[in-house]
Amino acid sequence: MALEPLFLDLIQVYRDAYQTLLTRLVDQELRGLSTFHTKALLRDIDDTVEKLKQYQSDWINHAVPFGYQEGSQAVVDKLTKRYGMTDINVAFGGVHTEAVNAIVRDTFSDIAAATDFMADNLKQAIRDAAKEQYRIGLITGETRRSMTKGLVDKLSRKGFTVYLDEKGRYIPLREYANALLEEQWVGFVDKAGRRWDLLNYSEMLTRTKVLEASNVGTENRMVQNGLDLVLISSHHADDWCRFYENRVFSISGQSSEYPPLSQVPNGGCPM
């Protein structure tokens, strides 16, 4: 697929964002989580997430129209070269623009919601950790300054954080930061109750939506040229597509002989 390099770029950007957040967490742990440092860390998280969302928006606005045009052009090529049709309407506007915009909005809405969910949970975990860090200090009367300077310096030299696990043991610095970020990064749960890594969820969602755009581009181009029936091609698929291979469907759903294409899940299979 011509879009594969774009998907690889998307994956790398997510990995870079994860590493940026991890680096900031580790760096901030060494300084302690005073009110000032906590606020600075939360601002950095917001900044990283906003940059990620801007990239998501740019990527979606490029990849979805590309996928749509790819599907549209593929059916034009097939109709002209395989079936010898001429005078095919290849105009791109109206229903095509509306379809692309709808998929773009839907895709960004879902992916932004998942990203915000991760960021909100991560920031709350940091706030909770900062409060816990000073809980003992408040009980013993130590000031935040003395705790940060004494306890953090001492533990930092040993490679430990100022956090305790459920058994009262200190947790190694990188191990804690990794666990804190990973818990939130992998903490997204979809409508079906499945737990997702943000990267894998975003890749799955964008691949699904780009495929949907390609299929919708095919369907709309056919309807524009007065064609309603489609044959789902056979690829000996191992997934749900195998149940629809070599079957004819009606794009409009108005055929008395064939079922509507809307019955096919996830935007349809290759035609």
Tab-separated table of C-alpha atoms in Angstrom:
chain	number	residue	atom	x	y	z
A	1	MET	CA	0.000	0.000	0.000
A	2	ALA	CA	1.388	3.420	-0.934
A	3	LEU	CA	0.472	4.698	2.526
A	4	GLU	CA	2.683	2.222	4.404
A	5	PRO	CA	5.582	4.705	4.828
A	6	LEU	CA	3.103	7.108	6.441
A	7	PHE	CA	2.037	4.451	8.941
A	8	LEU	CA	5.691	3.783	9.789
A	9	ASP	CA	6.202	7.514	10.364
A	10	LEU	CA	3.133	7.588	12.616
A	11	ILE	CA	4.457	4.697	14.703
A	12	GLN	CA	7.854	6.376	15.102
A	13	VAL	CA	6.286	9.647	16.237
A	14	TYR	CA	4.383	7.778	18.977
A	15	ARG	CA	7.559	6.031	20.088
A	16	ASP	CA	9.370	9.368	20.192
A	17	ALA	CA	6.550	10.904	22.242
A	18	TYR	CA	6.730	7.997	24.704
A	19	GLN	CA	10.494	8.421	25.062
A	20	THR	CA	10.116	12.174	25.552
A	21	LEU	CA	7.621	11.642	28.360
A	22	LEU	CA	9.789	8.954	29.957
A	23	THR	CA	12.886	11.156	29.834
A	24	ARG	CA	11.006	14.016	31.489
A	25	LEU	CA	9.650	11.719	34.191
A	26	VAL	CA	13.091	10.341	35.023
A	27	ASP	CA	14.664	13.804	34.919
A	28	GLN	CA	11.997	15.232	37.192
A	29	GLU	CA	12.242	12.366	39.647
A	30	LEU	CA	15.854	13.376	40.255
A	31	ARG	CA	14.699	16.873	41.206
A	32	GLY	CA	11.830	15.747	43.388
A	33	LEU	CA	8.190	16.649	42.959
A	34	SER	CA	7.816	19.968	44.708
A	35	THR	CA	4.789	22.045	43.756
A	36	PHE	CA	6.951	24.023	41.319
A	37	HIS	CA	8.504	20.950	39.720
A	38	THR	CA	5.186	19.131	39.537
A	39	LYS	CA	3.601	22.033	37.682
A	40	ALA	CA	6.585	22.190	35.321
A	41	LEU	CA	6.306	18.472	34.609
A	42	LEU	CA	2.571	18.733	33.944
A	43	ARG	CA	3.218	21.608	31.530
A	44	ASP	CA	5.794	19.510	29.702
A	45	ILE	CA	3.308	16.662	29.392
A	46	ASP	CA	0.693	19.041	27.993
A	47	ASP	CA	3.234	20.376	25.507
A	48	THR	CA	4.261	16.886	24.348
A	49	VAL	CA	0.647	15.779	24.006
A	50	GLU	CA	-0.338	18.906	22.059
A	51	LYS	CA	2.528	18.341	19.628
A	52	LEU	CA	1.424	14.719	19.248
A	53	LYS	CA	-2.172	15.766	18.584
A	54	GLN	CA	-1.058	18.339	16.014
A	55	TYR	CA	0.890	15.619	14.238
A	56	GLN	CA	-2.148	13.345	14.432
A	57	SER	CA	-4.305	16.034	12.845
A	58	ASP	CA	-1.805	16.715	10.052
A	59	TRP	CA	-1.328	12.996	9.418
A	60	ILE	CA	-5.059	12.256	9.275
A	61	ASN	CA	-5.728	15.228	6.991
A	62	HIS	CA	-3.140	13.840	4.591
A	63	ALA	CA	-3.668	10.076	4.855
A	64	VAL	CA	-7.476	9.895	4.741
A	65	PRO	CA	-7.879	11.921	1.500
A	66	PHE	CA	-4.970	9.949	0.029
A	67	GLY	CA	-6.690	6.656	0.870
A	68	TYR	CA	-10.004	7.911	-0.476
A	69	GLN	CA	-8.423	9.020	-3.754
A	70	GLU	CA	-6.593	5.702	-3.988
A	71	GLY	CA	-9.872	3.780	-3.758
A	72	SER	CA	-11.579	6.115	-6.192
A	73	GLN	CA	-8.798	5.874	-8.763
A	74	ALA	CA	-8.544	2.087	-8.416
A	75	VAL	CA	-12.159	1.573	-9.469
A	76	VAL	CA	-11.784	4.030	-12.358
A	77	ASP	CA	-8.760	2.077	-13.608
A	78	LYS	CA	-10.614	-1.211	-13.279
A	79	LEU	CA	-13.713	0.037	-15.095
A	80	THR	CA	-11.709	1.445	-17.991
A	81	LYS	CA	-9.013	-1.202	-18.397
A	82	ARG	CA	-10.857	-4.377	-17.451
A	83	TYR	CA	-14.396	-3.550	-18.512
A	84	GLY	CA	-13.701	-1.078	-21.297
A	85	MET	CA	-16.010	1.612	-19.938
A	86	THR	CA	-15.591	5.113	-21.319
A	87	ASP	CA	-16.824	8.570	-20.357
A	88	ILE	CA	-16.369	7.852	-16.644
A	89	ASN	CA	-17.142	10.745	-14.323
A	90	VAL	CA	-13.960	11.397	-12.342
A	91	ALA	CA	-14.941	14.745	-10.800
A	92	PHE	CA	-13.876	15.179	-7.177
A	93	GLY	CA	-16.204	17.396	-5.193
A	94	GLY	CA	-19.553	17.486	-3.465
A	95	VAL	CA	-20.250	14.048	-2.010
A	96	HIS	CA	-16.553	13.115	-2.195
A	97	THR	CA	-15.420	16.123	-0.176
A	98	GLU	CA	-18.160	15.567	2.388
A	99	ALA	CA	-17.243	11.890	2.757
A	100	VAL	CA	-13.554	12.650	3.279
A	101	ASN	CA	-14.280	15.396	5.814
A	102	ALA	CA	-16.616	13.108	7.771
A	103	ILE	CA	-13.997	10.356	8.048
A	104	VAL	CA	-11.295	12.878	8.989
A	105	ARG	CA	-13.458	14.333	11.774
A	106	ASP	CA	-14.441	10.907	13.080
A	107	THR	CA	-10.861	9.628	13.068
A	108	PHE	CA	-9.365	12.640	14.824
A	109	SER	CA	-12.165	12.707	17.389
A	110	ASP	CA	-11.455	9.094	18.389
A	111	ILE	CA	-7.672	9.346	18.397
A	112	ALA	CA	-7.639	12.683	20.249
A	113	ALA	CA	-9.994	11.296	22.899
A	114	ALA	CA	-7.683	8.323	23.488
A	115	THR	CA	-4.640	10.609	23.703
A	116	ASP	CA	-6.353	12.989	26.131
A	117	PHE	CA	-7.466	10.031	28.251
A	118	MET	CA	-3.867	8.837	28.544
A	119	ALA	CA	-2.558	12.325	29.318
A	120	ASP	CA	-5.210	13.064	31.945
A	121	ASN	CA	-4.540	9.775	33.743
A	122	LEU	CA	-0.777	10.293	33.627
A	123	LYS	CA	-1.066	13.810	35.054
A	124	GLN	CA	-3.393	12.627	37.811
A	125	ALA	CA	-0.964	9.841	38.700
A	126	ILE	CA	1.825	12.413	38.986
A	127	ARG	CA	-0.312	14.674	41.181
A	128	ASP	CA	-1.136	11.708	43.420
A	129	ALA	CA	2.536	10.732	43.572
A	130	ALA	CA	3.546	14.275	44.520
A	131	LYS	CA	1.019	14.293	47.362
A	132	GLU	CA	2.231	10.909	48.598
A	133	GLN	CA	5.841	12.059	48.473
A	134	TYR	CA	5.191	14.654	51.159
A	135	ARG	CA	2.690	12.719	53.220
A	136	ILE	CA	5.348	11.486	55.659
A	137	GLY	CA	6.949	14.922	55.766
A	138	LEU	CA	3.704	16.524	56.811
A	139	ILE	CA	3.292	13.963	59.577
A	140	THR	CA	6.848	14.368	60.898
A	141	GLY	CA	6.870	18.132	60.457
A	142	GLU	CA	9.620	18.192	57.829
A	143	THR	CA	9.359	21.001	55.336
A	144	ARG	CA	9.071	20.398	51.633
A	145	ARG	CA	12.439	22.045	51.106
A	146	SER	CA	14.261	19.835	53.594
A	147	MET	CA	12.564	16.713	52.259
A	148	THR	CA	13.364	17.560	48.668
A	149	LYS	CA	16.967	18.486	49.423
A	150	GLY	CA	17.749	15.718	51.874
A	151	LEU	CA	15.634	12.743	50.857
A	152	VAL	CA	15.740	13.265	47.125
A	153	ASP	CA	19.500	13.895	47.060
A	154	LYS	CA	20.164	10.825	49.162
A	155	LEU	CA	17.928	8.532	47.147
A	156	SER	CA	18.970	9.979	43.802
A	157	ARG	CA	22.603	9.069	44.474
A	158	LYS	CA	21.459	5.501	45.069
A	159	GLY	CA	19.302	5.482	41.951
A	160	PHE	CA	16.045	5.357	43.878
A	161	THR	CA	12.882	7.430	43.753
A	162	VAL	CA	11.173	8.858	46.801
A	163	TYR	CA	8.192	6.576	46.252
A	164	LEU	CA	7.290	3.474	48.202
A	165	ASP	CA	5.663	0.326	46.869
A	166	GLU	CA	2.791	-1.436	48.618
A	167	LYS	CA	5.274	-3.177	50.954
A	168	GLY	CA	7.050	0.021	51.944
A	169	ARG	CA	10.101	-0.551	49.758
A	170	TYR	CA	11.691	2.159	47.638
A	171	ILE	CA	11.389	1.609	43.892
A	172	PRO	CA	14.349	2.067	41.481
A	173	LEU	CA	14.159	5.356	39.623
A	174	ARG	CA	13.841	4.150	36.010
A	175	GLU	CA	11.674	1.202	37.018
A	176	TYR	CA	9.202	3.543	38.687
A	177	ALA	CA	9.109	6.041	35.827
A	178	ASN	CA	8.668	3.248	33.301
A	179	ALA	CA	5.870	1.672	35.320
A	180	LEU	CA	4.093	4.982	35.862
A	181	LEU	CA	4.137	5.907	32.167
A	182	GLU	CA	3.426	2.407	30.890
A	183	GLU	CA	0.406	2.053	33.162
A	184	GLN	CA	-1.167	5.152	31.628
A	185	TRP	CA	0.124	4.580	28.063
A	186	VAL	CA	-1.448	1.109	28.069
A	187	GLY	CA	-4.418	2.247	30.101
A	188	PHE	CA	-6.863	3.076	27.326
A	189	VAL	CA	-9.969	0.867	27.308
A	190	ASP	CA	-12.202	0.885	24.226
A	191	LYS	CA	-15.992	0.507	24.077
A	192	ALA	CA	-15.648	-3.276	23.954
A	193	GLY	CA	-13.681	-3.264	27.207
A	194	ARG	CA	-10.348	-4.113	25.561
A	195	ARG	CA	-7.207	-2.585	27.058
A	196	TRP	CA	-5.014	-0.861	24.484
A	197	ASP	CA	-1.527	0.562	24.198
A	198	LEU	CA	-1.993	4.099	22.849
A	199	LEU	CA	0.379	3.420	19.947
A	200	ASN	CA	-1.305	0.152	18.934
A	201	TYR	CA	-4.772	1.644	19.312
A	202	SER	CA	-3.862	4.643	17.171
A	203	GLU	CA	-2.277	2.443	14.506
A	204	MET	CA	-5.291	0.114	14.453
A	205	LEU	CA	-7.716	3.032	14.277
A	206	THR	CA	-5.883	4.890	11.510
A	207	ARG	CA	-5.396	1.757	9.399
A	208	THR	CA	-9.094	0.934	9.764
A	209	LYS	CA	-10.166	4.470	8.886
A	210	VAL	CA	-7.852	4.759	5.879
A	211	LEU	CA	-9.197	1.423	4.588
A	212	GLU	CA	-12.717	2.739	5.166
A	213	ALA	CA	-11.841	5.886	3.210
A	214	SER	CA	-10.523	3.779	0.337
A	215	ASN	CA	-13.692	1.678	0.262
A	216	VAL	CA	-15.978	4.713	0.476
A	217	GLY	CA	-13.999	6.322	-2.345
A	218	THR	CA	-14.644	3.219	-4.444
A	219	GLU	CA	-18.337	3.115	-3.583
A	220	ASN	CA	-18.986	6.803	-4.230
A	221	ARG	CA	-17.163	6.725	-7.556
A	222	MET	CA	-19.274	3.765	-8.652
A	223	VAL	CA	-22.538	5.396	-7.578
A	224	GLN	CA	-21.507	8.576	-9.368
A	225	ASN	CA	-21.263	6.502	-12.547
A	226	GLY	CA	-24.584	4.727	-12.110
A	227	LEU	CA	-23.217	1.451	-10.701
A	228	ASP	CA	-24.704	-0.159	-7.607
A	229	LEU	CA	-23.531	-3.782	-7.330
A	230	VAL	CA	-20.104	-4.800	-6.033
A	231	LEU	CA	-18.371	-8.157	-5.729
A	232	ILE	CA	-16.192	-8.700	-2.671
A	233	SER	CA	-12.974	-10.141	-4.062
A	234	SER	CA	-11.440	-13.375	-2.786
A	235	HIS	CA	-8.088	-13.218	-1.016
A	236	HIS	CA	-8.408	-16.424	1.038
A	237	ALA	CA	-8.561	-14.251	4.139
A	238	ASP	CA	-8.201	-15.693	7.632
A	239	ASP	CA	-10.271	-12.989	9.309
A	240	TRP	CA	-13.961	-12.019	9.071
A	241	CYS	CA	-13.523	-11.048	5.398
A	242	ARG	CA	-13.685	-14.713	4.421
A	243	PHE	CA	-17.403	-14.747	5.216
A	244	TYR	CA	-18.033	-12.099	2.547
A	245	GLU	CA	-15.650	-13.144	-0.223
A	246	ASN	CA	-17.164	-13.770	-3.680
A	247	ARG	CA	-20.500	-12.324	-2.615
A	248	VAL	CA	-22.383	-9.528	-4.373
A	249	PHE	CA	-23.718	-6.545	-2.408
A	250	SER	CA	-25.753	-3.456	-3.208
A	251	ILE	CA	-24.113	-0.128	-2.375
A	252	SER	CA	-27.459	1.649	-2.097
A	253	GLY	CA	-29.117	-1.231	-0.272
A	254	GLN	CA	-32.102	-0.961	-2.592
A	255	SER	CA	-31.528	-4.144	-4.596
A	256	SER	CA	-34.224	-6.804	-4.339
A	257	GLU	CA	-31.711	-9.576	-5.107
A	258	TYR	CA	-28.605	-8.670	-3.133
A	259	PRO	CA	-27.999	-7.594	0.473
A	260	PRO	CA	-26.844	-4.048	1.287
A	261	LEU	CA	-23.112	-3.398	1.467
A	262	SER	CA	-23.689	-1.778	4.861
A	263	GLN	CA	-23.942	-5.307	6.292
A	264	VAL	CA	-20.204	-5.724	5.778
A	265	PRO	CA	-18.395	-4.513	8.949
A	266	ASN	CA	-15.560	-1.995	9.246
A	267	GLY	CA	-16.243	-0.172	6.012
A	268	GLY	CA	-16.231	-3.256	3.801
A	269	CYS	CA	-13.638	-5.614	2.351
A	270	PRO	CA	-11.517	-5.129	-0.781
A	271	MET	CA	-13.629	-5.197	-3.930
